[in-house]
Short mmCIF file of C-alpha atoms in Angstrom, two decimals:
data_model
loop_
_atom_site.label_atom_id
_atom_site.label_comp_id
_atom_site.label_asym_id
_atom_site.label_seq_id
_atom_site.Cartn_x
_atom_site.Cartn_y
_atom_site.Cartn_z
CA LEU U 1 -5.56 6.95 -1.19
CA GLU U 2 -7.39 10.25 -1.55
CA ASN U 3 -5.05 11.95 0.92
CA MET U 4 -1.84 10.89 -0.82
CA ARG U 5 0.51 13.61 -2.04
CA PHE U 6 1.44 13.66 -5.71
CA GLU U 7 4.58 14.78 -7.49
CA LYS U 8 5.05 15.63 -11.15
CA TYR U 9 7.51 13.89 -13.43
CA GLU U 10 8.56 15.26 -16.78
CA GLY U 11 6.11 13.13 -18.76
CA GLY U 12 3.14 14.71 -17.00
CA ALA U 13 1.87 11.77 -14.92
CA ARG U 14 1.45 12.18 -11.19
CA MET U 15 3.72 10.11 -9.00
CA GLY U 16 3.81 9.34 -5.29
CA GLU U 17 0.61 7.35 -4.73
CA SER U 18 1.05 3.78 -3.58
CA ILE U 19 -1.06 0.80 -2.61
CA ASN U 20 -0.60 -0.38 0.95
CA ALA U 21 1.17 -3.75 1.13
CA ALA U 22 -0.83 -4.79 4.18
CA GLU U 23 -4.07 -4.19 2.29
CA ILE U 24 -2.89 -6.38 -0.59
CA LYS U 25 -1.88 -9.13 1.83
CA LYS U 26 -5.31 -9.06 3.46
CA ILE U 27 -7.08 -9.26 0.08
CA LEU U 28 -5.05 -12.35 -0.80
CA GLU U 29 -5.58 -13.98 2.59
CA ASP U 30 -9.33 -13.33 2.59
CA ASN U 31 -9.72 -14.90 -0.85
CA GLU U 32 -6.89 -17.43 -0.83
CA GLU U 33 -8.98 -20.61 -1.07
CA ARG U 34 -10.86 -19.53 -4.20
CA LEU U 35 -7.80 -17.94 -5.78
CA ARG U 36 -5.76 -21.12 -5.22
CA ARG U 37 -8.58 -23.03 -6.88
CA TYR U 38 -8.31 -20.69 -9.86
CA VAL U 39 -4.56 -21.26 -10.09
CA SER U 40 -5.07 -25.02 -10.07
CA LEU U 41 -7.61 -24.80 -12.89
CA LEU U 42 -5.36 -22.44 -14.84
CA VAL U 43 -2.46 -24.89 -14.66
CA LYS U 44 -4.66 -27.63 -16.10
CA ALA U 45 -5.97 -25.34 -18.84
CA ASN U 46 -2.41 -24.34 -19.71
CA GLU U 47 -1.82 -27.93 -20.78
CA LEU U 48 -4.41 -27.46 -23.54
CA ALA U 49 -3.50 -23.94 -24.66
CA ARG U 50 -0.89 -21.38 -23.67
CA LEU U 51 -2.90 -19.03 -21.48
CA THR U 52 0.02 -17.71 -19.43
CA GLY U 53 3.81 -17.89 -19.58
CA PRO U 54 4.58 -19.80 -16.37
CA SER U 55 2.73 -23.03 -15.70
CA ASP U 56 3.65 -23.93 -12.12
CA GLU U 57 1.26 -22.93 -9.36
CA GLU U 58 3.62 -20.96 -7.13
CA THR U 59 4.95 -18.82 -9.97
CA LEU U 60 1.40 -18.15 -11.15
CA TRP U 61 0.44 -17.16 -7.63
CA ARG U 62 3.36 -14.80 -7.08
CA ALA U 63 3.78 -13.28 -10.54
CA HIS U 64 0.15 -13.15 -11.70
CA VAL U 65 -2.50 -13.59 -9.02
CA ALA U 66 -0.73 -11.38 -6.45
CA ASP U 67 -0.01 -8.83 -9.18
CA CYS U 68 -3.67 -8.62 -10.21
CA ALA U 69 -4.89 -8.51 -6.62
CA SER U 70 -2.66 -5.51 -5.99
CA ALA U 71 -5.00 -3.34 -8.06
CA VAL U 72 -8.20 -4.38 -6.28
CA PRO U 73 -8.15 -1.26 -4.04
CA LEU U 74 -8.47 0.83 -7.22
CA LEU U 75 -11.75 -0.84 -8.20
CA PRO U 76 -15.29 0.13 -7.27
CA GLU U 77 -17.16 -2.18 -4.90
CA ARG U 78 -19.95 -2.55 -7.45
CA GLY U 79 -20.50 -1.90 -11.12
CA ALA U 80 -19.24 -3.31 -14.40
CA VAL U 81 -15.61 -3.77 -15.41
CA ILE U 82 -13.99 -5.21 -18.52
CA ASP U 83 -10.66 -7.03 -18.80
CA VAL U 84 -9.36 -6.44 -22.33
CA GLY U 85 -7.07 -9.17 -23.66
CA THR U 86 -7.79 -11.41 -20.69
CA GLY U 87 -5.76 -14.43 -21.85
CA GLY U 88 -6.12 -16.83 -18.94
CA GLY U 89 -8.51 -14.58 -17.01
CA LEU U 90 -5.98 -12.16 -15.58
CA PRO U 91 -6.83 -9.80 -13.98
CA GLY U 92 -10.57 -10.35 -14.49
CA ILE U 93 -11.10 -13.62 -12.63
CA VAL U 94 -8.99 -12.45 -9.70
CA TRP U 95 -11.09 -9.30 -9.51
CA ALA U 96 -14.36 -11.24 -9.79
CA VAL U 97 -13.32 -13.33 -6.78
CA CYS U 98 -12.13 -10.39 -4.69
CA ARG U 99 -14.94 -8.02 -5.68
CA PRO U 100 -18.08 -10.22 -5.89
CA GLY U 101 -20.24 -7.10 -6.30
CA LEU U 102 -18.65 -6.43 -9.69
CA LYS U 103 -19.88 -7.74 -13.02
CA VAL U 104 -16.71 -8.69 -14.88
CA THR U 105 -16.45 -9.14 -18.64
CA LEU U 106 -13.43 -11.07 -19.93
CA LEU U 107 -12.60 -10.09 -23.50
CA ASP U 108 -10.21 -11.86 -25.84
CA SER U 109 -9.99 -12.38 -29.59
CA ILE U 110 -8.70 -15.97 -29.47
CA THR U 111 -11.52 -18.51 -29.48
CA ARG U 112 -9.57 -21.30 -27.78
CA LYS U 113 -8.59 -19.09 -24.87
CA CYS U 114 -12.13 -17.82 -24.43
CA ALA U 115 -13.52 -21.36 -24.32
CA LEU U 116 -11.05 -22.45 -21.66
CA VAL U 117 -11.49 -19.34 -19.51
CA ASP U 118 -15.26 -19.76 -19.73
CA LYS U 119 -14.89 -23.30 -18.40
CA ILE U 120 -12.68 -22.07 -15.55
CA ALA U 121 -15.22 -19.43 -14.55
CA ALA U 122 -18.04 -22.01 -14.69
CA ALA U 123 -16.05 -24.52 -12.61
CA MET U 124 -15.53 -21.83 -9.98
CA GLY U 125 -19.19 -20.89 -9.96
CA LEU U 126 -18.45 -17.26 -10.83
CA ALA U 127 -21.88 -15.98 -11.76
CA ASN U 128 -20.50 -12.44 -12.02
CA VAL U 129 -18.21 -13.33 -14.95
CA SER U 130 -19.02 -13.35 -18.66
CA VAL U 131 -16.59 -14.23 -21.45
CA VAL U 132 -16.70 -12.53 -24.85
CA CYS U 133 -14.67 -13.56 -27.89
CA SER U 134 -14.11 -10.52 -30.09
CA ARG U 135 -11.55 -7.96 -31.16
CA SER U 136 -11.45 -5.02 -28.79
CA GLU U 137 -12.28 -2.48 -31.51
CA ASP U 138 -15.35 -4.40 -32.65
CA TYR U 139 -16.75 -5.04 -29.19
CA ALA U 140 -16.19 -1.43 -28.13
CA LYS U 141 -18.59 -0.30 -30.85
CA LYS U 142 -21.29 -2.59 -29.45
CA GLN U 143 -20.64 -1.76 -25.79
CA ALA U 144 -19.63 1.90 -25.93
CA GLU U 145 -19.34 3.54 -22.51
CA LYS U 146 -21.07 0.67 -20.71
CA PHE U 147 -18.39 0.04 -18.08
CA ASP U 148 -17.27 1.71 -14.88
CA ALA U 149 -13.68 0.54 -15.42
CA ALA U 150 -11.57 -1.09 -18.11
CA ALA U 151 -8.22 -2.74 -17.58
CA ALA U 152 -5.43 -4.56 -19.39
CA ARG U 153 -2.12 -6.26 -18.67
CA ALA U 154 -1.13 -6.28 -22.35
CA VAL U 155 2.44 -5.66 -23.49
CA CYS U 156 1.71 -2.77 -25.87
CA SER U 157 2.50 0.77 -24.80
CA ALA U 158 0.37 2.69 -22.33
CA GLY U 159 -0.73 5.21 -24.95
CA VAL U 160 -1.99 2.47 -27.24
CA LEU U 161 -3.73 0.67 -24.38
CA ALA U 162 -5.55 3.86 -23.44
CA GLU U 163 -7.05 4.05 -26.94
CA TYR U 164 -8.24 0.45 -26.69
CA LEU U 165 -9.77 0.98 -23.26
CA THR U 166 -11.36 4.42 -23.37
CA PRO U 167 -14.37 3.65 -25.61
CA PHE U 168 -15.61 1.06 -23.10
CA VAL U 169 -15.68 3.41 -20.13
CA LYS U 170 -18.48 5.78 -19.18
CA ARG U 171 -17.78 9.31 -18.03
CA GLY U 172 -16.76 9.21 -14.37
CA GLY U 173 -15.16 5.78 -14.74
CA ARG U 174 -11.48 4.91 -14.95
CA LEU U 175 -8.91 3.06 -17.02
CA LEU U 176 -6.18 0.87 -15.51
CA ALA U 177 -3.04 -0.45 -17.22
CA PHE U 178 -0.53 -2.66 -15.42
CA LYS U 179 2.98 -1.45 -16.09
CA GLY U 180 6.60 -1.94 -15.07
CA PRO U 181 9.54 0.41 -14.55
CA LYS U 182 9.29 2.01 -18.01
CA ALA U 183 5.77 3.34 -17.50
CA ALA U 184 6.91 6.96 -17.38
CA GLU U 185 8.73 6.60 -20.69
CA GLU U 186 5.61 5.12 -22.32
CA LEU U 187 3.37 7.93 -21.07
CA ALA U 188 5.69 10.83 -21.91
CA PRO U 189 4.94 11.11 -25.68
CA ALA U 190 1.24 11.75 -24.97
CA ALA U 191 1.72 14.25 -22.13
CA GLY U 192 -0.81 17.04 -22.33
CA LYS U 193 -2.81 15.27 -25.06
CA TRP U 194 -4.97 12.84 -23.08
CA LYS U 195 -8.11 14.96 -23.43
CA SER U 196 -8.10 13.81 -27.06
CA LEU U 197 -9.31 10.45 -25.70
CA GLY U 198 -11.68 11.97 -23.15
CA LEU U 199 -9.20 11.26 -20.37
CA SER U 200 -7.47 13.02 -17.51
CA GLU U 201 -3.71 13.15 -17.29
CA PRO U 202 -2.59 9.75 -15.92
CA ARG U 203 -1.28 8.99 -12.49
CA LEU U 204 1.02 6.12 -11.58
CA VAL U 205 0.06 4.10 -8.53
CA SER U 206 2.97 2.01 -7.29
CA TYR U 207 3.11 -1.27 -5.42
CA ALA U 208 5.78 -3.82 -4.55
CA LEU U 209 5.67 -7.34 -5.94
CA GLU U 210 8.37 -9.28 -4.12
CA ASP U 211 11.59 -7.55 -5.24
CA MET U 212 10.02 -5.78 -8.22
CA GLU U 213 8.57 -2.30 -8.29
CA ARG U 214 5.36 -2.26 -10.30
CA CYS U 215 2.68 0.30 -10.98
CA VAL U 216 -0.78 0.79 -12.43
CA ALA U 217 -1.36 3.70 -14.79
CA VAL U 218 -4.75 5.21 -13.97
CA TRP U 219 -6.80 7.62 -16.07
CA ASP U 220 -10.18 9.10 -15.18
CA LYS U 221 -12.77 9.30 -17.96
CA VAL U 222 -13.61 13.01 -17.90
CA ALA U 223 -15.45 13.43 -21.20
CA PRO U 224 -17.35 11.30 -23.73
CA THR U 225 -15.31 9.16 -26.12
CA PRO U 226 -14.33 11.31 -29.11
CA LYS U 227 -15.85 10.57 -32.50
CA GLY U 228 -13.76 8.10 -34.49
CA ILE U 229 -12.66 6.04 -31.47
CA PRO U 230 -12.30 3.08 -31.73
CA ARG U 231 -10.55 3.08 -35.08
CA ARG U 232 -10.29 0.11 -37.42
CA PRO U 233 -8.49 -2.98 -36.04
CA GLY U 234 -4.73 -2.54 -36.04
CA MET U 235 -4.72 1.24 -36.42
CA ALA U 236 -4.04 2.00 -32.74
CA GLU U 237 -0.64 0.33 -32.80
CA LYS U 238 0.29 1.17 -36.37
CA PHE U 239 -0.55 4.87 -36.07
CA PRO U 240 -0.51 5.95 -32.39
CA TRP U 241 -3.18 8.60 -31.81
CA TYR U 242 -0.78 11.02 -30.09
CA LEU U 243 1.56 11.30 -33.10
CA ALA U 244 1.08 13.91 -35.81
CA ASN U 245 0.74 11.29 -38.56
CA ALA U 246 -2.00 9.32 -36.80
CA LYS U 247 -4.76 8.25 -39.15
CA LYS U 248 -8.27 8.92 -37.90
CA LYS U 249 -10.04 5.78 -39.11
#
């Protein structure tokens, strides 16, 4: 990946880097037994609470497990990572299986989901997984800059996700946000402003998921988290940090 050539797009993110499909296939094959076990447990848990949209095993495998595994090459071999808004354990449990040297924290604010995901991790014997039930803003204050990487597959915009993720990550770490074809549009409003969150300009790393083109937005943590981040719960989405009217607290 280090030797890939980058191109600029008008929003400021670097384009042109991609994850090798053969590498993704090997990751899935090497870990298929345990990942299939996870899918089976997730289907059963979905009967008790809505952890994911689809509930059949093959759709979960193709649309979720394979998607999460695609970003494994972007992770360190060892260290601590946090999955913010984990839901059913995606991507965190997939990463814990594929990168056993990582300590993975699964964070969600919904108690029922946390309880079920905790049971899934225990049933799989994943000693490198811990589940925390808390709002992102509150937990970030307790665990400021403790992680080597933070990630999310949430539906909010990339700029908002970056504010949620950056306080968790130590300098030299990275942020990852799973995105679809509108990633460039989401990133454009904050072009040239990312240092306000202690971040580099983002780059988009592409990969193919069946017939869909997907990407991961990646930021490097280049400076300490600025004072005032995280803000109070709800402020990140209500008043995006990159807009002139953003409220500081």
